[in-house]
Amino acid sequence: MASIDNDFLFQDEHEESEETATSSSETPWKILIVDDEKDVHEVTKMALSGFVFKNRELTYLHAYSAQEGKALVRNHSDIALAIVDVVMETETSGLELVYFIRQTLKNRLIRLILRT
C-alpha cells in the first residue's frame, strides 16, 4: 500500500494544457477537466488511465477556472466530455460554464459531468 501512495505522490507532473495518452491509430476522445485544484486533475487522469471506448483512447485538456474552460471549449469543438467542478472562482462558476456551453455556444454534443 505504501508503494502505491508513494508512486502517486511522486508521479511526474505535466504542465501542458493538452496531453495525449494514445497509441492507437484512432483519434482519441478529448476530455476537458475543469477544476481549480491540480490534485483533482491528477486523480481524474489516474482513474481514467488506460480507458478505451469504441477503440479510441483519451486525451486531456486542462482548465483551472471557468474562464479557461470557456476558452478551451471555444477552441476545441470536438471535446467529447467535460468534467466540471461547480464551485471554483465563485459558488456557481461551473454552472455558468455549463450555461455558456449549452446556451451561448449552442453545443449539445459535449457530454457534461458536474462535480462538487
PDB file of C-alpha atoms in Angstrom:
ATOM      1  CA  MET A   1       0.000   0.000   0.000  1.00  0.00           C
ATOM      2  CA  ALA A   2       2.784   2.456   0.827  1.00  0.00           C
ATOM      3  CA  SER A   3       4.323   1.826  -2.588  1.00  0.00           C
ATOM      4  CA  ILE A   4       1.135   2.860  -4.373  1.00  0.00           C
ATOM      5  CA  ASP A   5       0.833   6.002  -2.242  1.00  0.00           C
ATOM      6  CA  ASN A   6       4.459   6.954  -2.948  1.00  0.00           C
ATOM      7  CA  ASP A   7       4.016   6.345  -6.678  1.00  0.00           C
ATOM      8  CA  PHE A   8       1.056   8.710  -6.687  1.00  0.00           C
ATOM      9  CA  LEU A   9       2.726  11.375  -4.560  1.00  0.00           C
ATOM     10  CA  PHE A  10       5.875  11.484  -6.659  1.00  0.00           C
ATOM     11  CA  GLN A  11       4.385  10.968 -10.100  1.00  0.00           C
ATOM     12  CA  ASP A  12       5.730  13.286 -12.820  1.00  0.00           C
ATOM     13  CA  GLU A  13       3.657  16.420 -13.270  1.00  0.00           C
ATOM     14  CA  HIS A  14       2.589  17.675 -16.688  1.00  0.00           C
ATOM     15  CA  GLU A  15       2.302  21.402 -17.276  1.00  0.00           C
ATOM     16  CA  GLU A  16       0.786  21.130 -20.748  1.00  0.00           C
ATOM     17  CA  SER A  17      -2.801  22.229 -21.330  1.00  0.00           C
ATOM     18  CA  GLU A  18      -3.358  19.185 -23.546  1.00  0.00           C
ATOM     19  CA  GLU A  19      -1.782  15.784 -23.143  1.00  0.00           C
ATOM     20  CA  THR A  20      -2.420  12.612 -25.096  1.00  0.00           C
ATOM     21  CA  ALA A  21      -2.327   9.082 -23.793  1.00  0.00           C
ATOM     22  CA  THR A  22      -2.835   7.182 -27.010  1.00  0.00           C
ATOM     23  CA  SER A  23      -1.112   4.570 -29.080  1.00  0.00           C
ATOM     24  CA  SER A  24      -3.975   3.530 -31.337  1.00  0.00           C
ATOM     25  CA  SER A  25      -4.483   4.828 -34.854  1.00  0.00           C
ATOM     26  CA  GLU A  26      -7.941   6.167 -33.950  1.00  0.00           C
ATOM     27  CA  THR A  27      -8.310   9.816 -32.964  1.00  0.00           C
ATOM     28  CA  PRO A  28      -8.582   9.944 -29.159  1.00  0.00           C
ATOM     29  CA  TRP A  29     -11.620  11.323 -27.326  1.00  0.00           C
ATOM     30  CA  LYS A  30     -10.976  14.789 -25.897  1.00  0.00           C
ATOM     31  CA  ILE A  31     -11.805  15.039 -22.205  1.00  0.00           C
ATOM     32  CA  LEU A  32     -11.917  18.511 -20.646  1.00  0.00           C
ATOM     33  CA  ILE A  33     -11.212  18.635 -16.912  1.00  0.00           C
ATOM     34  CA  VAL A  34     -12.265  21.949 -15.339  1.00  0.00           C
ATOM     35  CA  ASP A  35     -11.294  22.271 -11.686  1.00  0.00           C
ATOM     36  CA  ASP A  36      -9.296  24.795  -9.688  1.00  0.00           C
ATOM     37  CA  GLU A  37      -7.452  22.037  -7.789  1.00  0.00           C
ATOM     38  CA  LYS A  38      -4.496  20.414  -9.575  1.00  0.00           C
ATOM     39  CA  ASP A  39      -4.857  17.241  -7.475  1.00  0.00           C
ATOM     40  CA  VAL A  40      -8.354  16.698  -8.888  1.00  0.00           C
ATOM     41  CA  HIS A  41      -6.911  16.776 -12.409  1.00  0.00           C
ATOM     42  CA  GLU A  42      -4.274  14.196 -11.453  1.00  0.00           C
ATOM     43  CA  VAL A  43      -6.738  11.858  -9.708  1.00  0.00           C
ATOM     44  CA  THR A  44      -9.155  12.084 -12.641  1.00  0.00           C
ATOM     45  CA  LYS A  45      -6.415  11.151 -15.106  1.00  0.00           C
ATOM     46  CA  MET A  46      -5.330   8.305 -12.843  1.00  0.00           C
ATOM     47  CA  ALA A  47      -8.898   6.965 -12.586  1.00  0.00           C
ATOM     48  CA  LEU A  48      -9.315   7.054 -16.370  1.00  0.00           C
ATOM     49  CA  SER A  49      -5.830   5.811 -17.283  1.00  0.00           C
ATOM     50  CA  GLY A  50      -5.914   3.005 -19.812  1.00  0.00           C
ATOM     51  CA  PHE A  51      -9.603   3.552 -20.583  1.00  0.00           C
ATOM     52  CA  VAL A  52     -10.603   2.890 -24.203  1.00  0.00           C
ATOM     53  CA  PHE A  53     -14.086   3.424 -25.646  1.00  0.00           C
ATOM     54  CA  LYS A  54     -15.007   2.284 -29.155  1.00  0.00           C
ATOM     55  CA  ASN A  55     -11.326   1.666 -29.916  1.00  0.00           C
ATOM     56  CA  ARG A  56     -10.399   5.254 -29.010  1.00  0.00           C
ATOM     57  CA  GLU A  57      -8.209   6.285 -26.097  1.00  0.00           C
ATOM     58  CA  LEU A  58      -8.426   9.575 -24.214  1.00  0.00           C
ATOM     59  CA  THR A  59      -6.623  12.885 -24.445  1.00  0.00           C
ATOM     60  CA  TYR A  60      -6.971  15.522 -21.731  1.00  0.00           C
ATOM     61  CA  LEU A  61      -7.475  19.259 -21.815  1.00  0.00           C
ATOM     62  CA  HIS A  62      -6.947  21.067 -18.511  1.00  0.00           C
ATOM     63  CA  ALA A  63      -8.663  24.239 -17.311  1.00  0.00           C
ATOM     64  CA  TYR A  64      -8.207  25.615 -13.801  1.00  0.00           C
ATOM     65  CA  SER A  65     -11.048  28.158 -13.968  1.00  0.00           C
ATOM     66  CA  ALA A  66     -14.362  28.604 -15.758  1.00  0.00           C
ATOM     67  CA  GLN A  67     -12.744  31.276 -17.961  1.00  0.00           C
ATOM     68  CA  GLU A  68     -10.030  28.840 -19.071  1.00  0.00           C
ATOM     69  CA  GLY A  69     -12.749  26.248 -19.679  1.00  0.00           C
ATOM     70  CA  LYS A  70     -14.659  28.677 -21.910  1.00  0.00           C
ATOM     71  CA  ALA A  71     -11.546  29.372 -23.972  1.00  0.00           C
ATOM     72  CA  LEU A  72     -10.817  25.671 -24.449  1.00  0.00           C
ATOM     73  CA  VAL A  73     -14.420  24.887 -25.433  1.00  0.00           C
ATOM     74  CA  ARG A  74     -14.329  27.734 -27.975  1.00  0.00           C
ATOM     75  CA  ASN A  75     -11.063  26.449 -29.474  1.00  0.00           C
ATOM     76  CA  HIS A  76     -11.834  22.706 -29.416  1.00  0.00           C
ATOM     77  CA  SER A  77     -15.232  21.972 -30.946  1.00  0.00           C
ATOM     78  CA  ASP A  78     -14.563  18.229 -30.745  1.00  0.00           C
ATOM     79  CA  ILE A  79     -14.493  17.817 -26.943  1.00  0.00           C
ATOM     80  CA  ALA A  80     -16.409  14.636 -26.115  1.00  0.00           C
ATOM     81  CA  LEU A  81     -16.761  15.107 -22.352  1.00  0.00           C
ATOM     82  CA  ALA A  82     -16.312  17.940 -19.867  1.00  0.00           C
ATOM     83  CA  ILE A  83     -15.921  17.124 -16.184  1.00  0.00           C
ATOM     84  CA  VAL A  84     -16.686  20.401 -14.421  1.00  0.00           C
ATOM     85  CA  ASP A  85     -16.328  21.443 -10.785  1.00  0.00           C
ATOM     86  CA  VAL A  86     -19.331  23.547  -9.742  1.00  0.00           C
ATOM     87  CA  VAL A  87     -17.504  25.753  -7.209  1.00  0.00           C
ATOM     88  CA  MET A  88     -14.333  27.463  -8.446  1.00  0.00           C
ATOM     89  CA  GLU A  89     -13.882  31.266  -8.649  1.00  0.00           C
ATOM     90  CA  THR A  90     -17.445  31.665  -7.376  1.00  0.00           C
ATOM     91  CA  GLU A  91     -20.117  29.363  -5.960  1.00  0.00           C
ATOM     92  CA  THR A  92     -21.640  28.962  -9.430  1.00  0.00           C
ATOM     93  CA  SER A  93     -18.672  29.164 -11.833  1.00  0.00           C
ATOM     94  CA  GLY A  94     -19.172  25.627 -13.094  1.00  0.00           C
ATOM     95  CA  LEU A  95     -22.896  26.145 -13.649  1.00  0.00           C
ATOM     96  CA  GLU A  96     -22.130  29.327 -15.573  1.00  0.00           C
ATOM     97  CA  LEU A  97     -19.699  27.371 -17.763  1.00  0.00           C
ATOM     98  CA  VAL A  98     -22.383  24.763 -18.479  1.00  0.00           C
ATOM     99  CA  TYR A  99     -24.826  27.550 -19.386  1.00  0.00           C
ATOM    100  CA  PHE A 100     -22.200  29.058 -21.706  1.00  0.00           C
ATOM    101  CA  ILE A 101     -21.645  25.698 -23.433  1.00  0.00           C
ATOM    102  CA  ARG A 102     -25.338  24.888 -23.886  1.00  0.00           C
ATOM    103  CA  GLN A 103     -26.935  28.322 -24.361  1.00  0.00           C
ATOM    104  CA  THR A 104     -24.254  30.645 -25.756  1.00  0.00           C
ATOM    105  CA  LEU A 105     -22.324  28.185 -27.930  1.00  0.00           C
ATOM    106  CA  LYS A 106     -25.423  26.027 -28.553  1.00  0.00           C
ATOM    107  CA  ASN A 107     -23.209  22.960 -28.102  1.00  0.00           C
ATOM    108  CA  ARG A 108     -25.456  19.980 -27.397  1.00  0.00           C
ATOM    109  CA  LEU A 109     -22.840  17.354 -28.291  1.00  0.00           C
ATOM    110  CA  ILE A 110     -20.424  17.708 -25.364  1.00  0.00           C
ATOM    111  CA  ARG A 111     -21.339  15.365 -22.527  1.00  0.00           C
ATOM    112  CA  LEU A 112     -21.219  17.166 -19.176  1.00  0.00           C
ATOM    113  CA  ILE A 113     -20.450  15.805 -15.731  1.00  0.00           C
ATOM    114  CA  LEU A 114     -20.760  18.237 -12.821  1.00  0.00           C
ATOM    115  CA  ARG A 115     -18.985  17.524  -9.575  1.00  0.00           C
ATOM    116  CA  THR A 116     -18.961  19.258  -6.242  1.00  0.00           C
TER     117      THR A 116
END
